Amino acid sequence: MAQHEQVEQSAAPGSEWWRTAVIYQIYPRSFADASGDGIGDLPGITSRLDDLRSLGVDAIWLSPFMTSPQKDAGYDVTDYRDVDPLFGTLADFDTMLNEAHTRGIRVIVDLVPNHSSDQHVWFQQALKAAPGSPERARYIFRDGRGENGELPPNNWESVFGGGQWERVTEADGTPGQWYLHIFDATQPDFDWTNEEVREEFRGILRFWLDRGVDGFRVDVAHGMIKADGLPDYTPAADADSMGGGEENVPYWGQDGVHDIYRDWHKVLAEYDGERALCGEAWLPTLEKTALWVRPGEMHQTFNFPYLMTPWDAAALRAVIHDSLDAFGSVGAPSTWVLSNHDVIRHASRLALTADSPQGDGIGPKSKGKPDQAIGLSRGRAATTLMLALPGSSYIYQGEELGLPEAMDIPDEFRQDPTWFRTEGERYGRDGCRVPLPWNADAPAFGFNDTGASWLPQPASWAEFARDAEEGDADSTLNLYKSLLAERRERALGSGTLVWEDAGSDAVAFHRGDLHVVANLGTEPIELGADVSFVIQSQPFPGTALPPNTAAWFTRP
Ligand code: GLC
């Protein structure tokens, strides 16, 4: 294997835990269900912490479990300082937090500051109050256009389909003002130019920091400030709805958001223990993404350009190179992420054909469904590569089992607002949110004792159940465990990456004496007779790395 053009790249210096952490995303409704009602809960999480310790993660991030009518699976909050009864109580939260800390696992909670639920007391007060009132000023109410205000104030399109404005009926029964919602109509956007909103959220941060959380994942961190005057905006036909591909979207990535992060950074800095903010920011470029993690702002931001990169060696080399450059230039660690609760699971996504756009989800009628075997091979190879990169990595519950996207959920079970707002045109995200299989032979595959499950689990998931995989040396679960143990042992989260050349179909580099190569092509890549394998993403004989496979190895 030729080795030239040695470009050294490092994760940013510093020893804070979040610079190198592997953070496991728990989607509480689908993780483990102690109550047996078919929806996962906090006691369920507590009961499974030993499994996460044995997996070898440093931290967990919990998607929202705060009080909510669950119109968007909890991303529509009515009480930011309490636990929804579906998930348990504040006492259950404290127990979970203490038990996690006892096991050396840090805990990050999801903060949803862009919008509340329409059932939030503030929004209910706003509906009852008059136009121009302080109650309405906490949200974004505007008069409509047209002779009688019958047209929405501008043409913005909701991420979930349809428009971003909903008209209210005033207290006297007449058609009234409109309010803005980037997402569902049940998720009105706060007005972050209002100091009262800012003060409220400082209090919410402190509430959870006082309880002992290690940080926050900040939902829609790129949407909190809208361009002055709310100008019309028409996205390009192929734009991604979260703003990933587009410059100058008047509701994404406005400069004003940085003031808010600087303010929050100071709040977190009042606390001991290296508390951290991780922003969910879908931005058009890595350079712009890096602005989110300048000193004194967020500590991390998700690397969505990396997540969105297709299975293409040149594109993957470029995004890794550019990520380390962009984040390194502001002294922040790069993060790496392949799956979460909003995207098609990467064990399916990486084998998508052009017929099935990622943003639409996959359902029974989708064309060009990904091949499951190829997807799983690529998924395992992609993770093998990711966990060798310097910086912090996120993994999403179930990917350690190699779970594919659930592609055959019947229409009547679907819950994603995207499905309803597009009248079934886009399937949305339910396929990555199906409850986890723990035991191959138990009701609901051990998700609970009752067999109830808020989304149906495919029968084929018995083979992905944790207990089935525990005993199989070549399972995806044991691959993840080996990767995480070696990563920790070799301190791969920090340090230098040196690129290697293993041909145009490979992504290749070394970290000290550890060589890492992934084969994204269609022909085997000979690694040389002298290699000694540390990890193979899937077992193969000899020294030729098969297609859709990655390996960690040393040479004498
Ligand atoms: C974020 C969440 C997503 C949610 C949306 C609205 O993108 O990750 O699940 O629907 O925000 O809160």
Coordinates of C-alpha atoms and ligand atoms in Angstrom, one line a residue:
M1 CA 0.0 0.0 0.0
A2 CA 1.5 3.3 -1.1
Q3 CA 1.9 5.9 1.6
H4 CA 2.6 9.4 0.6
E5 CA 1.4 13.0 1.2
Q6 CA 1.4 12.7 5.0
V7 CA -1.0 15.4 6.1
E8 CA -1.2 15.5 9.9
Q9 CA -4.5 16.5 11.4
S10 CA -5.4 16.6 15.1
A11 CA -8.4 17.0 17.2
A12 CA -8.2 20.2 19.2
P13 CA -6.1 20.1 22.3
G14 CA -7.7 20.2 25.8
S15 CA -8.7 17.5 28.2
E16 CA -12.3 18.2 28.8
W17 CA -14.4 15.0 28.7
W18 CA -16.6 16.1 25.8
R19 CA -13.6 16.6 23.4
T20 CA -13.2 12.9 23.1
A21 CA -16.4 11.3 24.4
V22 CA -18.5 8.7 22.8
I23 CA -22.0 9.8 23.5
Y24 CA -24.9 7.3 23.2
Q25 CA -28.3 8.8 22.2
I26 CA -31.2 7.4 24.0
Y27 CA -34.6 7.9 22.5
P28 CA -36.6 7.3 25.7
R29 CA -39.9 6.2 24.2
S30 CA -38.1 3.4 22.3
F31 CA -35.3 2.3 24.6
A32 CA -36.7 0.2 27.5
D33 CA -40.2 0.2 28.9
A34 CA -40.5 -0.6 32.7
S35 CA -44.1 0.3 33.0
G36 CA -45.3 -2.0 30.2
D37 CA -47.5 0.6 28.5
G38 CA -45.6 0.3 25.2
I39 CA -43.7 3.5 25.6
G40 CA -40.2 3.5 27.1
D41 CA -39.5 5.4 30.3
L42 CA -36.8 6.6 32.7
P43 CA -37.0 3.5 35.0
G44 CA -36.4 1.5 31.9
I45 CA -33.3 3.4 31.1
T46 CA -32.0 2.9 34.7
S47 CA -32.6 -0.8 34.4
R48 CA -30.4 -1.0 31.3
L49 CA -27.4 1.2 32.4
D50 CA -25.2 -1.8 33.0
D51 CA -25.7 -2.8 29.3
L52 CA -24.5 0.7 28.3
R53 CA -21.5 0.4 30.7
S54 CA -20.5 -2.9 29.1
L55 CA -20.9 -1.4 25.7
G56 CA -18.3 1.2 26.8
V57 CA -19.9 4.6 26.1
D58 CA -18.8 7.7 28.1
A59 CA -22.1 9.6 28.2
I60 CA -25.8 9.3 27.2
W61 CA -27.9 12.0 25.6
L62 CA -31.7 11.6 26.3
S63 CA -34.1 13.0 23.8
P64 CA -36.9 14.9 25.5
F65 CA -38.8 13.4 28.4
M66 CA -40.3 16.7 29.7
T67 CA -44.0 17.2 30.0
S68 CA -45.5 17.2 26.6
P69 CA -48.7 16.3 24.6
Q70 CA -46.3 14.3 22.4
K71 CA -47.4 15.8 19.1
D72 CA -43.8 15.6 18.0
A73 CA -42.6 12.8 20.3
G74 CA -41.8 15.2 23.1
Y75 CA -40.1 18.0 21.0
D76 CA -43.2 20.0 22.0
V77 CA -42.8 20.8 25.6
T78 CA -45.4 22.2 28.0
D79 CA -43.3 22.2 31.2
Y80 CA -39.6 22.4 30.8
R81 CA -39.0 21.7 34.5
D82 CA -40.9 18.4 34.9
V83 CA -41.0 14.9 33.6
D84 CA -44.0 13.7 31.5
P85 CA -45.9 11.0 33.4
L86 CA -45.4 8.8 30.3
F87 CA -41.7 8.6 31.2
G88 CA -41.9 8.7 35.0
T89 CA -41.2 11.4 37.6
L90 CA -38.5 13.9 38.6
A91 CA -37.5 11.4 41.3
D92 CA -37.1 8.7 38.5
F93 CA -34.9 11.2 36.7
D94 CA -32.7 11.8 39.7
T95 CA -32.3 8.0 40.3
M96 CA -31.4 7.5 36.7
L97 CA -28.9 10.3 36.8
N98 CA -27.3 9.1 40.0
E99 CA -27.1 5.5 38.8
A100 CA -25.5 6.7 35.5
H101 CA -22.9 8.8 37.4
T102 CA -22.2 5.9 39.7
R103 CA -21.2 3.9 36.6
G104 CA -19.1 6.7 35.2
I105 CA -21.6 7.6 32.5
R106 CA -22.3 11.3 32.0
V107 CA -25.8 12.5 31.2
I108 CA -26.9 15.1 28.6
V109 CA -30.5 16.2 28.3
D110 CA -32.3 17.7 25.3
L111 CA -33.3 21.3 25.5
V112 CA -36.0 22.5 23.1
P113 CA -35.7 26.3 23.0
N114 CA -36.9 27.2 19.5
H115 CA -40.5 26.5 20.2
S116 CA -42.8 25.2 22.9
S117 CA -46.0 23.1 22.7
D118 CA -49.1 25.0 21.9
Q119 CA -50.4 23.7 25.2
H120 CA -47.6 25.6 27.1
V121 CA -49.2 28.0 29.6
W122 CA -47.4 31.0 27.8
F123 CA -49.0 30.1 24.5
Q124 CA -52.4 29.6 26.0
Q125 CA -52.1 33.0 27.6
A126 CA -51.0 34.5 24.2
L127 CA -54.1 33.1 22.5
K128 CA -56.3 34.8 25.1
A129 CA -54.4 38.0 25.0
A130 CA -54.8 40.9 22.5
P131 CA -52.6 41.5 19.5
G132 CA -49.6 43.6 20.7
S133 CA -49.8 42.3 24.2
P134 CA -46.7 41.2 26.3
E135 CA -48.2 37.7 26.2
R136 CA -48.2 37.6 22.4
A137 CA -44.6 39.0 22.4
R138 CA -43.2 35.8 23.7
Y139 CA -44.0 34.1 20.4
I140 CA -44.0 35.4 16.8
F141 CA -47.5 36.7 16.1
R142 CA -48.1 38.9 13.0
D143 CA -51.1 40.3 11.1
G144 CA -51.8 38.5 7.9
R145 CA -51.5 39.9 4.4
G146 CA -54.4 40.5 2.1
E147 CA -57.3 42.8 2.5
N148 CA -58.6 41.1 5.7
G149 CA -55.4 39.5 6.9
E150 CA -56.5 36.3 5.3
L151 CA -53.1 35.4 3.8
P152 CA -50.1 34.3 5.9
P153 CA -47.5 37.0 6.8
N154 CA -44.9 35.4 4.5
N155 CA -44.4 32.3 2.3
W156 CA -42.1 30.2 4.6
E157 CA -42.6 26.4 4.4
S158 CA -42.7 24.2 7.4
V159 CA -40.0 21.5 7.8
F160 CA -42.8 19.0 8.2
G161 CA -44.7 20.2 5.1
G162 CA -47.3 23.0 4.6
G163 CA -46.8 26.6 5.6
Q164 CA -45.1 28.0 8.7
W165 CA -48.1 30.1 9.8
E166 CA -51.4 29.3 11.6
R167 CA -54.2 31.7 12.0
V168 CA -55.8 32.1 15.4
T169 CA -59.3 33.1 16.4
E170 CA -59.3 36.2 18.6
A171 CA -61.1 36.3 21.9
D172 CA -64.1 38.0 20.3
G173 CA -64.6 35.2 17.8
T174 CA -63.2 37.0 14.7
P175 CA -60.4 35.6 12.6
G176 CA -57.2 37.1 13.9
Q177 CA -53.4 37.1 13.8
W178 CA -51.1 34.4 12.6
Y179 CA -48.3 32.7 14.6
L180 CA -45.1 31.2 13.2
H181 CA -44.2 27.6 13.6
I182 CA -41.1 26.2 11.7
F183 CA -42.3 22.7 12.6
D184 CA -45.8 21.5 13.4
A185 CA -48.7 24.0 14.1
T186 CA -48.6 22.6 17.7
Q187 CA -45.0 23.9 18.0
P188 CA -45.2 27.7 18.0
D189 CA -41.8 29.5 17.8
F190 CA -40.6 31.6 20.7
D191 CA -39.5 35.2 19.9
W192 CA -35.8 35.1 21.1
T193 CA -35.5 38.8 20.7
N194 CA -37.7 39.0 23.8
E195 CA -35.6 39.3 27.0
E196 CA -38.3 37.5 29.0
V197 CA -37.8 34.4 26.9
R198 CA -34.1 34.6 27.4
E199 CA -34.5 34.9 31.2
E200 CA -36.9 32.0 31.3
F201 CA -34.4 29.7 29.5
R202 CA -31.5 30.7 31.8
G203 CA -33.7 29.5 34.6
I204 CA -34.5 26.2 32.8
L205 CA -30.8 25.6 32.2
R206 CA -30.1 26.2 35.9
F207 CA -32.9 23.9 36.9
W208 CA -31.3 20.9 35.1
L209 CA -27.7 22.0 36.0
D210 CA -28.6 22.1 39.6
R211 CA -30.0 18.6 39.4
G212 CA -26.5 17.5 38.1
V213 CA -26.8 17.1 34.3
D214 CA -23.5 17.2 32.4
G215 CA -24.9 19.2 29.5
F216 CA -27.5 19.9 26.9
R217 CA -28.2 18.9 23.4
V218 CA -29.8 22.1 22.0
D219 CA -32.6 21.4 19.6
V220 CA -32.8 23.5 16.4
A221 CA -30.0 25.6 17.6
H222 CA -29.8 27.2 14.2
G223 CA -33.4 28.4 14.1
M224 CA -33.9 30.5 17.1
I225 CA -33.4 33.9 15.4
K226 CA -35.3 34.9 12.3
A227 CA -34.2 37.6 9.8
D228 CA -35.5 41.1 10.5
G229 CA -38.8 41.7 8.7
L230 CA -39.4 38.0 8.1
P231 CA -38.8 38.3 4.3
D232 CA -40.3 35.8 1.9
Y233 CA -38.0 33.0 1.0
T234 CA -38.4 30.2 -1.6
P235 CA -36.0 27.2 -1.2
A236 CA -34.4 25.6 -4.2
A237 CA -36.5 22.6 -5.4
D238 CA -33.9 20.1 -4.0
A239 CA -33.1 21.9 -0.8
D240 CA -33.1 19.9 2.4
S241 CA -35.8 21.1 4.7
M242 CA -33.6 21.6 7.7
G243 CA -31.4 24.1 5.8
G244 CA -28.5 21.7 5.2
G245 CA -27.8 22.8 1.6
E246 CA -28.9 26.4 1.5
E247 CA -27.2 29.7 2.2
N248 CA -29.1 32.8 3.5
V249 CA -32.3 31.1 4.7
P250 CA -34.1 33.8 6.8
Y251 CA -34.9 31.3 9.6
W252 CA -31.7 29.2 9.7
G253 CA -28.3 30.2 10.9
Q254 CA -28.9 33.9 11.5
D255 CA -26.0 35.6 13.3
G256 CA -28.1 36.6 16.2
V257 CA -28.1 33.1 17.6
H258 CA -24.5 33.5 18.7
D259 CA -25.4 36.0 21.4
I260 CA -27.7 33.4 23.0
Y261 CA -25.0 30.7 23.0
R262 CA -22.5 33.1 24.6
D263 CA -25.0 33.9 27.3
W264 CA -25.6 30.2 27.9
H265 CA -21.9 29.4 27.9
K266 CA -21.5 31.8 30.8
V267 CA -24.4 30.1 32.7
L268 CA -22.7 26.7 32.3
A269 CA -19.4 28.0 33.3
E270 CA -20.8 29.0 36.7
Y271 CA -21.0 25.3 37.4
D272 CA -18.2 22.8 38.1
G273 CA -17.6 19.6 36.2
E274 CA -17.1 20.7 32.6
R275 CA -20.8 21.0 31.6
A276 CA -21.3 21.2 27.8
L277 CA -23.6 22.4 25.1
C278 CA -24.0 20.5 21.9
G279 CA -25.9 22.3 19.1
E280 CA -28.2 20.7 16.6
A281 CA -27.4 23.0 13.7
W282 CA -28.0 22.0 10.1
L283 CA -25.9 24.5 8.3
P284 CA -24.7 24.7 4.7
T285 CA -21.0 24.4 5.2
L286 CA -18.5 23.1 7.7
E287 CA -17.0 26.6 7.9
K288 CA -20.3 28.0 9.1
T289 CA -20.8 25.0 11.4
A290 CA -17.5 25.8 13.1
L291 CA -18.8 29.3 14.0
W292 CA -21.1 27.5 16.5
V293 CA -18.2 26.2 18.5
R294 CA -15.9 29.2 18.8
P295 CA -14.5 29.8 22.2
G296 CA -17.2 31.0 24.6
E297 CA -20.1 29.5 22.5
M298 CA -21.3 25.9 22.2
H299 CA -18.8 23.2 23.1
Q300 CA -19.8 20.9 20.3
T301 CA -22.1 20.8 17.3
F302 CA -23.3 17.9 15.3
N303 CA -21.3 17.2 12.2
F304 CA -24.2 16.8 9.8
P305 CA -22.1 17.3 6.6
Y306 CA -20.4 14.1 7.7
L307 CA -23.7 12.3 8.4
M308 CA -25.0 13.4 5.0
T309 CA -22.0 12.1 3.0
P310 CA -22.8 9.3 0.7
W311 CA -20.8 6.0 0.5
D312 CA -18.1 7.5 -1.7
A313 CA -14.4 7.4 -0.8
A314 CA -13.4 10.8 -2.2
A315 CA -16.4 12.5 -0.6
L316 CA -15.7 10.9 2.8
R317 CA -12.0 11.7 2.7
A318 CA -12.9 15.3 1.9
V319 CA -15.5 15.7 4.7
I320 CA -13.2 14.2 7.3
H321 CA -10.3 16.4 6.2
D322 CA -12.4 19.5 6.1
S323 CA -14.1 18.8 9.4
L324 CA -10.8 18.4 11.3
D325 CA -9.6 21.7 9.6
A326 CA -12.8 23.7 10.3
F327 CA -13.3 22.6 13.9
G328 CA -9.6 22.7 14.6
S329 CA -9.3 26.3 13.4
V330 CA -11.6 27.4 16.2
G331 CA -10.1 25.1 18.9
A332 CA -13.1 22.8 19.0
P333 CA -13.2 19.0 18.7
S334 CA -14.8 17.6 15.6
T335 CA -17.9 15.5 16.2
W336 CA -18.9 12.5 14.2
V337 CA -22.4 11.1 13.8
L338 CA -24.0 8.6 11.4
S339 CA -27.5 8.1 12.9
N340 CA -30.1 9.8 15.1
H341 CA -33.8 9.8 15.6
D342 CA -34.4 12.1 12.6
V343 CA -32.6 10.3 9.8
I344 CA -32.8 6.9 8.1
R345 CA -30.6 4.4 10.1
H346 CA -27.2 4.3 8.5
A347 CA -27.3 0.5 8.2
S348 CA -30.0 1.2 5.6
R349 CA -29.1 4.7 4.5
L350 CA -25.7 3.9 3.2
A351 CA -27.3 1.5 0.6
L352 CA -30.0 3.9 -0.5
T353 CA -30.5 4.2 -4.2
A354 CA -31.4 7.5 -5.9
D355 CA -35.0 6.4 -5.9
S356 CA -35.5 6.9 -2.2
P357 CA -34.5 10.4 -0.9
Q358 CA -33.2 10.3 2.6
G359 CA -35.4 13.1 3.8
D360 CA -38.6 11.3 2.9
G361 CA -38.1 8.2 5.1
I362 CA -38.8 4.7 3.8
G363 CA -42.1 3.0 3.8
P364 CA -44.0 0.1 2.2
K365 CA -44.5 2.0 -1.1
S366 CA -41.0 3.5 -1.4
K367 CA -39.1 2.6 -4.6
G368 CA -35.5 1.4 -4.5
K369 CA -35.4 0.1 -1.0
P370 CA -31.9 -0.4 0.2
D371 CA -30.4 -3.9 0.2
Q372 CA -30.1 -5.0 3.8
A373 CA -26.9 -7.0 3.6
I374 CA -25.0 -4.3 1.7
G375 CA -26.4 -1.7 4.1
L376 CA -25.3 -3.6 7.2
S377 CA -21.8 -4.2 5.8
R378 CA -21.4 -0.5 4.9
G379 CA -22.9 0.5 8.3
R380 CA -20.4 -1.6 10.2
A381 CA -17.5 -0.3 8.0
A382 CA -18.6 3.3 8.4
T383 CA -18.7 2.9 12.2
T384 CA -15.4 1.2 12.2
L385 CA -14.0 4.2 10.4
M386 CA -15.8 6.7 12.6
L387 CA -14.7 5.4 15.9
A388 CA -11.0 5.7 14.8
L389 CA -11.4 9.4 14.2
P390 CA -10.1 12.0 16.7
G391 CA -12.9 14.0 18.4
S392 CA -16.2 13.0 19.9
S393 CA -18.6 10.5 18.4
Y394 CA -22.3 10.1 18.7
I395 CA -24.1 6.7 18.4
Y396 CA -27.8 6.2 18.3
Q397 CA -29.5 3.5 20.2
G398 CA -29.9 0.3 18.2
E399 CA -27.1 1.0 15.7
E400 CA -24.9 -1.1 18.0
L401 CA -27.2 -4.0 17.1
G402 CA -26.9 -3.2 13.4
L403 CA -30.6 -2.3 13.2
P404 CA -31.9 -1.4 9.8
E405 CA -34.6 1.2 9.2
A406 CA -38.1 -0.4 9.8
M407 CA -39.4 -0.1 6.3
D408 CA -42.8 -1.8 6.5
I409 CA -44.6 0.1 9.3
P410 CA -48.3 0.1 8.3
D411 CA -49.8 3.5 7.7
E412 CA -52.2 3.3 10.7
F413 CA -49.3 3.2 13.1
R414 CA -47.4 6.2 11.8
Q415 CA -47.0 9.1 14.2
D416 CA -44.5 11.5 12.7
P417 CA -46.1 14.9 12.0
T418 CA -44.4 14.8 8.6
W419 CA -46.6 12.0 7.5
F420 CA -49.8 13.9 8.5
R421 CA -48.7 17.3 7.2
T422 CA -47.7 15.9 3.8
E423 CA -50.8 13.6 3.7
G424 CA -48.7 10.5 3.4
E425 CA -46.4 11.9 0.7
R426 CA -43.4 11.7 3.0
Y427 CA -43.1 8.8 5.4
G428 CA -41.0 10.7 7.8
R429 CA -38.9 9.3 10.7
D430 CA -40.9 6.6 12.4
G431 CA -38.8 3.9 10.7
C432 CA -35.7 4.8 12.9
R433 CA -37.7 5.1 16.1
V434 CA -39.0 1.6 16.6
P435 CA -38.5 0.2 20.1
L436 CA -35.3 -1.8 20.6
P437 CA -35.1 -5.6 20.7
W438 CA -33.4 -6.9 23.9
N439 CA -34.4 -10.5 24.0
A440 CA -35.1 -12.7 21.0
D441 CA -37.7 -14.8 22.6
A442 CA -39.6 -12.3 24.9
P443 CA -42.8 -10.3 24.3
A444 CA -41.9 -7.1 22.4
F445 CA -38.4 -8.6 22.2
G446 CA -37.9 -7.7 25.8
F447 CA -38.7 -4.0 25.3
N448 CA -41.1 -4.6 28.2
D449 CA -43.0 -7.6 29.8
T450 CA -46.3 -7.0 28.2
G451 CA -45.6 -7.1 24.5
A452 CA -47.0 -3.6 23.9
S453 CA -45.0 -1.3 21.5
W454 CA -46.0 2.1 20.3
L455 CA -44.6 1.3 16.9
P456 CA -44.7 -2.3 15.7
Q457 CA -41.3 -4.2 15.7
P458 CA -40.5 -6.2 12.6
A459 CA -40.6 -9.9 13.2
S460 CA -37.2 -10.2 11.7
W461 CA -35.7 -8.2 14.6
A462 CA -35.3 -11.4 16.7
E463 CA -31.9 -11.8 15.0
F464 CA -30.9 -8.3 16.1
A465 CA -31.9 -8.8 19.8
R466 CA -29.2 -7.9 22.2
D467 CA -29.1 -11.3 23.9
A468 CA -28.8 -13.1 20.5
E469 CA -25.9 -10.8 19.6
E470 CA -24.1 -11.0 23.0
G471 CA -23.3 -14.7 22.4
D472 CA -22.1 -14.2 18.8
A473 CA -18.5 -13.2 18.5
D474 CA -19.1 -11.7 15.0
S475 CA -22.2 -9.7 15.9
T476 CA -22.5 -6.0 15.4
L477 CA -22.8 -5.6 19.1
N478 CA -19.5 -7.3 19.7
L479 CA -17.9 -5.2 17.0
Y480 CA -19.1 -2.0 18.7
K481 CA -17.8 -3.3 22.1
S482 CA -14.4 -4.1 20.6
L483 CA -14.2 -0.7 18.8
L484 CA -15.1 1.2 21.9
A485 CA -12.6 -0.8 24.1
E486 CA -9.7 -0.3 21.6
R487 CA -10.6 3.3 21.1
R488 CA -10.4 3.9 24.9
E489 CA -7.3 1.8 25.3
R490 CA -5.5 3.7 22.5
A491 CA -6.9 7.1 23.4
L492 CA -8.0 7.6 19.8
G493 CA -10.4 10.4 20.8
S494 CA -7.5 12.8 20.8
G495 CA -4.3 13.1 18.9
T496 CA -3.1 13.1 15.3
L497 CA -4.5 11.5 12.2
V498 CA -2.1 11.0 9.3
W499 CA -3.6 10.3 5.9
E500 CA -2.5 7.4 3.8
D501 CA -3.0 6.6 0.1
A502 CA -4.6 3.2 -0.4
G503 CA -6.2 3.9 -3.7
S504 CA -9.1 6.0 -4.9
D505 CA -11.7 3.7 -3.4
A506 CA -10.2 3.7 0.1
V507 CA -10.3 6.0 3.1
A508 CA -7.0 5.3 4.8
F509 CA -5.0 6.9 7.7
H510 CA -3.0 6.0 10.7
R511 CA -3.2 7.0 14.3
G512 CA 0.2 6.2 15.8
D513 CA 0.9 2.6 14.9
L514 CA -2.7 1.8 14.3
H515 CA -3.7 1.8 10.6
V516 CA -7.3 2.2 9.5
V517 CA -8.6 1.5 6.0
A518 CA -12.1 1.3 4.7
N519 CA -12.9 0.0 1.2
L520 CA -15.8 1.9 -0.5
G521 CA -15.1 0.3 -3.9
T522 CA -16.1 -2.9 -5.6
E523 CA -12.7 -4.7 -5.7
P524 CA -10.7 -6.1 -2.7
I525 CA -7.8 -4.0 -1.5
E526 CA -4.6 -5.9 -0.7
L527 CA -3.2 -4.6 2.6
G528 CA 0.1 -6.6 2.5
A529 CA 1.2 -9.9 4.0
D530 CA 2.6 -8.4 7.1
V531 CA -0.6 -6.9 8.6
S532 CA -1.8 -7.9 12.0
F533 CA -5.5 -7.2 12.4
V534 CA -6.8 -5.6 15.5
I535 CA -10.5 -5.3 14.3
Q536 CA -12.3 -6.2 11.1
S537 CA -15.7 -4.7 10.5
Q538 CA -16.8 -8.1 9.3
P539 CA -14.7 -11.3 9.4
F540 CA -12.7 -12.0 6.2
P541 CA -9.9 -14.4 5.4
G542 CA -6.4 -13.4 4.3
T543 CA -5.1 -9.8 3.9
A544 CA -7.3 -8.5 1.1
L545 CA -9.9 -6.0 2.5
P546 CA -13.2 -6.8 0.8
P547 CA -15.6 -4.1 -0.6
N548 CA -17.8 -2.5 2.0
T549 CA -15.4 -3.4 4.8
A550 CA -13.0 -1.6 7.1
A551 CA -10.2 -2.8 9.3
W552 CA -7.9 -1.6 12.1
F553 CA -4.4 -3.2 11.9
T554 CA -0.8 -2.8 12.8
R555 CA 2.4 -3.7 10.9
P556 CA 5.6 -5.0 12.4
Ligands
GLC1 C1 -35.2 18.6 15.9 C2 -35.4 17.2 16.5 C3 -36.6 16.7 15.8 C4 -37.8 17.5 16.0 C5 -37.5 19.0 15.6 C6 -38.5 19.9 16.1 O1 -34.7 18.6 14.6 O2 -34.3 16.5 16.4 O3 -36.9 15.4 16.2 O4 -38.9 17.1 15.3 O5 -36.3 19.4 16.1 O6 -38.3 20.1 17.5

